[in-house]
JSON list of C-alpha atoms in Angstrom, two decimals:
[
{"chain": "A", "resi": 1, "resn": "MET", "atom": "CA", "xyz": [58.43, -38.46, -4.39]},
{"chain": "A", "resi": 2, "resn": "ARG", "atom": "CA", "xyz": [55.49, -38.92, -6.67]},
{"chain": "A", "resi": 3, "resn": "LEU", "atom": "CA", "xyz": [57.33, -39.14, -9.97]},
{"chain": "A", "resi": 4, "resn": "THR", "atom": "CA", "xyz": [58.28, -42.45, -11.50]},
{"chain": "A", "resi": 5, "resn": "PRO", "atom": "CA", "xyz": [61.90, -43.09, -12.47]},
{"chain": "A", "resi": 6, "resn": "GLN", "atom": "CA", "xyz": [60.82, -42.87, -16.11]},
{"chain": "A", "resi": 7, "resn": "GLN", "atom": "CA", "xyz": [59.18, -39.48, -15.53]},
{"chain": "A", "resi": 8, "resn": "GLN", "atom": "CA", "xyz": [62.33, -38.24, -13.79]},
{"chain": "A", "resi": 9, "resn": "THR", "atom": "CA", "xyz": [64.47, -39.39, -16.73]},
{"chain": "A", "resi": 10, "resn": "THR", "atom": "CA", "xyz": [62.11, -37.70, -19.17]},
{"chain": "A", "resi": 11, "resn": "ILE", "atom": "CA", "xyz": [62.28, -34.42, -17.26]},
{"chain": "A", "resi": 12, "resn": "ARG", "atom": "CA", "xyz": [66.09, -34.53, -17.10]},
{"chain": "A", "resi": 13, "resn": "HIS", "atom": "CA", "xyz": [66.28, -35.29, -20.83]},
{"chain": "A", "resi": 14, "resn": "ILE", "atom": "CA", "xyz": [64.02, -32.34, -21.76]},
{"chain": "A", "resi": 15, "resn": "VAL", "atom": "CA", "xyz": [65.90, -29.95, -19.46]},
{"chain": "A", "resi": 16, "resn": "THR", "atom": "CA", "xyz": [69.26, -31.04, -20.87]},
{"chain": "A", "resi": 17, "resn": "LYS", "atom": "CA", "xyz": [68.02, -30.66, -24.43]},
{"chain": "A", "resi": 18, "resn": "HIS", "atom": "CA", "xyz": [66.69, -27.13, -23.94]},
{"chain": "A", "resi": 19, "resn": "ALA", "atom": "CA", "xyz": [68.84, -25.70, -21.13]},
{"chain": "A", "resi": 20, "resn": "GLY", "atom": "CA", "xyz": [72.15, -27.47, -21.69]},
{"chain": "A", "resi": 21, "resn": "ALA", "atom": "CA", "xyz": [74.03, -30.36, -20.16]},
{"chain": "A", "resi": 22, "resn": "SER", "atom": "CA", "xyz": [75.17, -28.37, -17.14]},
{"chain": "A", "resi": 23, "resn": "ALA", "atom": "CA", "xyz": [71.61, -27.49, -16.08]},
{"chain": "A", "resi": 24, "resn": "ARG", "atom": "CA", "xyz": [70.34, -29.13, -12.92]},
{"chain": "A", "resi": 25, "resn": "VAL", "atom": "CA", "xyz": [66.69, -29.71, -12.22]},
{"chain": "A", "resi": 26, "resn": "ARG", "atom": "CA", "xyz": [65.19, -29.80, -8.76]},
{"chain": "A", "resi": 27, "resn": "LEU", "atom": "CA", "xyz": [61.70, -31.03, -7.82]},
{"chain": "A", "resi": 28, "resn": "PHE", "atom": "CA", "xyz": [59.96, -29.23, -4.98]},
{"chain": "A", "resi": 29, "resn": "GLY", "atom": "CA", "xyz": [56.45, -28.72, -3.69]},
{"chain": "A", "resi": 30, "resn": "SER", "atom": "CA", "xyz": [53.60, -31.17, -3.27]},
{"chain": "A", "resi": 31, "resn": "ARG", "atom": "CA", "xyz": [55.09, -33.84, -5.54]},
{"chain": "A", "resi": 32, "resn": "LEU", "atom": "CA", "xyz": [57.58, -34.63, -2.78]},
{"chain": "A", "resi": 33, "resn": "ASP", "atom": "CA", "xyz": [54.76, -35.56, -0.40]},
{"chain": "A", "resi": 34, "resn": "ASP", "atom": "CA", "xyz": [54.03, -39.27, -0.86]},
{"chain": "A", "resi": 35, "resn": "THR", "atom": "CA", "xyz": [50.77, -38.97, 1.08]},
{"chain": "A", "resi": 36, "resn": "ALA", "atom": "CA", "xyz": [49.32, -36.23, -1.12]},
{"chain": "A", "resi": 37, "resn": "ARG", "atom": "CA", "xyz": [47.28, -36.77, -4.25]},
{"chain": "A", "resi": 38, "resn": "GLY", "atom": "CA", "xyz": [47.22, -34.89, -7.51]},
{"chain": "A", "resi": 39, "resn": "GLY", "atom": "CA", "xyz": [48.83, -31.51, -7.71]},
{"chain": "A", "resi": 40, "resn": "ASP", "atom": "CA", "xyz": [51.15, -29.90, -10.17]},
{"chain": "A", "resi": 41, "resn": "VAL", "atom": "CA", "xyz": [54.84, -30.52, -10.74]},
{"chain": "A", "resi": 42, "resn": "ASP", "atom": "CA", "xyz": [57.07, -27.73, -9.43]},
{"chain": "A", "resi": 43, "resn": "LEU", "atom": "CA", "xyz": [60.57, -27.64, -10.88]},
{"chain": "A", "resi": 44, "resn": "MET", "atom": "CA", "xyz": [63.51, -25.32, -10.48]},
{"chain": "A", "resi": 45, "resn": "VAL", "atom": "CA", "xyz": [66.11, -25.41, -13.25]},
{"chain": "A", "resi": 46, "resn": "GLU", "atom": "CA", "xyz": [69.51, -24.21, -12.08]},
{"chain": "A", "resi": 47, "resn": "LEU", "atom": "CA", "xyz": [71.78, -22.66, -14.69]},
{"chain": "A", "resi": 48, "resn": "ASN", "atom": "CA", "xyz": [75.38, -21.54, -14.32]},
{"chain": "A", "resi": 49, "resn": "GLU", "atom": "CA", "xyz": [75.21, -19.14, -17.26]},
{"chain": "A", "resi": 50, "resn": "PRO", "atom": "CA", "xyz": [72.95, -16.11, -17.83]},
{"chain": "A", "resi": 51, "resn": "VAL", "atom": "CA", "xyz": [69.73, -16.80, -19.71]},
{"chain": "A", "resi": 52, "resn": "ASP", "atom": "CA", "xyz": [68.87, -14.56, -22.70]},
{"chain": "A", "resi": 53, "resn": "GLN", "atom": "CA", "xyz": [65.14, -15.30, -22.80]},
{"chain": "A", "resi": 54, "resn": "PRO", "atom": "CA", "xyz": [64.09, -16.71, -19.43]},
{"chain": "A", "resi": 55, "resn": "ALA", "atom": "CA", "xyz": [60.33, -16.49, -20.04]},
{"chain": "A", "resi": 56, "resn": "LEU", "atom": "CA", "xyz": [60.69, -18.40, -23.30]},
{"chain": "A", "resi": 57, "resn": "LEU", "atom": "CA", "xyz": [62.90, -21.07, -21.74]},
{"chain": "A", "resi": 58, "resn": "SER", "atom": "CA", "xyz": [60.60, -21.51, -18.76]},
{"chain": "A", "resi": 59, "resn": "ALA", "atom": "CA", "xyz": [57.50, -21.74, -20.97]},
{"chain": "A", "resi": 60, "resn": "THR", "atom": "CA", "xyz": [59.19, -24.17, -23.35]},
{"chain": "A", "resi": 61, "resn": "LEU", "atom": "CA", "xyz": [60.29, -26.47, -20.55]},
{"chain": "A", "resi": 62, "resn": "SER", "atom": "CA", "xyz": [56.89, -26.32, -18.89]},
{"chain": "A", "resi": 63, "resn": "ALA", "atom": "CA", "xyz": [55.05, -27.15, -22.12]},
{"chain": "A", "resi": 64, "resn": "LYS", "atom": "CA", "xyz": [57.40, -29.95, -23.20]},
{"chain": "A", "resi": 65, "resn": "ILE", "atom": "CA", "xyz": [57.43, -31.61, -19.79]},
{"chain": "A", "resi": 66, "resn": "SER", "atom": "CA", "xyz": [53.67, -31.22, -19.36]},
{"chain": "A", "resi": 67, "resn": "ARG", "atom": "CA", "xyz": [53.11, -32.89, -22.71]},
{"chain": "A", "resi": 68, "resn": "GLN", "atom": "CA", "xyz": [55.25, -35.86, -21.65]},
{"chain": "A", "resi": 69, "resn": "LEU", "atom": "CA", "xyz": [53.38, -36.11, -18.32]},
{"chain": "A", "resi": 70, "resn": "GLN", "atom": "CA", "xyz": [49.99, -36.45, -20.02]},
{"chain": "A", "resi": 71, "resn": "GLY", "atom": "CA", "xyz": [49.04, -32.81, -19.61]},
{"chain": "A", "resi": 72, "resn": "ARG", "atom": "CA", "xyz": [49.82, -32.48, -15.93]},
{"chain": "A", "resi": 73, "resn": "ARG", "atom": "CA", "xyz": [50.44, -28.87, -14.94]},
{"chain": "A", "resi": 74, "resn": "VAL", "atom": "CA", "xyz": [54.16, -28.10, -14.67]},
{"chain": "A", "resi": 75, "resn": "ASP", "atom": "CA", "xyz": [55.58, -24.90, -13.18]},
{"chain": "A", "resi": 76, "resn": "VAL", "atom": "CA", "xyz": [59.22, -24.13, -13.98]},
{"chain": "A", "resi": 77, "resn": "VAL", "atom": "CA", "xyz": [61.27, -21.60, -12.04]},
{"chain": "A", "resi": 78, "resn": "LEU", "atom": "CA", "xyz": [64.71, -20.67, -13.36]},
{"chain": "A", "resi": 79, "resn": "SER", "atom": "CA", "xyz": [67.74, -19.88, -11.27]},
{"chain": "A", "resi": 80, "resn": "ALA", "atom": "CA", "xyz": [70.55, -18.15, -13.18]},
{"chain": "A", "resi": 81, "resn": "PRO", "atom": "CA", "xyz": [73.17, -15.47, -12.46]},
{"chain": "A", "resi": 82, "resn": "ASN", "atom": "CA", "xyz": [71.26, -12.76, -14.34]},
{"chain": "A", "resi": 83, "resn": "LEU", "atom": "CA", "xyz": [67.86, -13.48, -12.79]},
{"chain": "A", "resi": 84, "resn": "GLN", "atom": "CA", "xyz": [66.40, -12.00, -9.65]},
{"chain": "A", "resi": 85, "resn": "HIS", "atom": "CA", "xyz": [66.52, -14.28, -6.61]},
{"chain": "A", "resi": 86, "resn": "LEU", "atom": "CA", "xyz": [63.00, -14.69, -5.21]},
{"chain": "A", "resi": 87, "resn": "PRO", "atom": "CA", "xyz": [61.64, -16.37, -2.05]},
{"chain": "A", "resi": 88, "resn": "ILE", "atom": "CA", "xyz": [60.46, -19.31, -4.19]},
{"chain": "A", "resi": 89, "resn": "HIS", "atom": "CA", "xyz": [64.12, -20.04, -4.97]},
{"chain": "A", "resi": 90, "resn": "ASP", "atom": "CA", "xyz": [64.86, -20.36, -1.24]},
{"chain": "A", "resi": 91, "resn": "VAL", "atom": "CA", "xyz": [61.99, -22.84, -0.86]},
{"chain": "A", "resi": 92, "resn": "ALA", "atom": "CA", "xyz": [63.20, -24.88, -3.82]},
{"chain": "A", "resi": 93, "resn": "TYR", "atom": "CA", "xyz": [66.81, -24.96, -2.58]},
{"chain": "A", "resi": 94, "resn": "ARG", "atom": "CA", "xyz": [65.76, -25.81, 0.98]},
{"chain": "A", "resi": 95, "resn": "GLU", "atom": "CA", "xyz": [63.10, -28.43, 0.25]},
{"chain": "A", "resi": 96, "resn": "GLY", "atom": "CA", "xyz": [63.83, -29.59, -3.27]},
{"chain": "A", "resi": 97, "resn": "VAL", "atom": "CA", "xyz": [65.36, -32.80, -4.50]},
{"chain": "A", "resi": 98, "resn": "ILE", "atom": "CA", "xyz": [67.70, -32.91, -7.47]},
{"chain": "A", "resi": 99, "resn": "LEU", "atom": "CA", "xyz": [66.43, -35.19, -10.21]}
]
């Protein structure tokens, strides 16, 4: 995993602040490959409750986390009971690591 423990803590803190204490965050994609270089940060935030404004929440999390990671690109996918399940969710569940 190419995130420092401090970066992982920062991400969890931001997700908890904006998505609630029960939200779980999962890292997936190229940041799990220790041999790779660069790349964005792909996150899936798992929520047990429906989300009223998913685009706003996703954009907020992406912007706040990106700012804390010195402008690195951050993509946030939400998983919630009221949201459509997409193939990217399967990838994140299968390959992702909970932070």
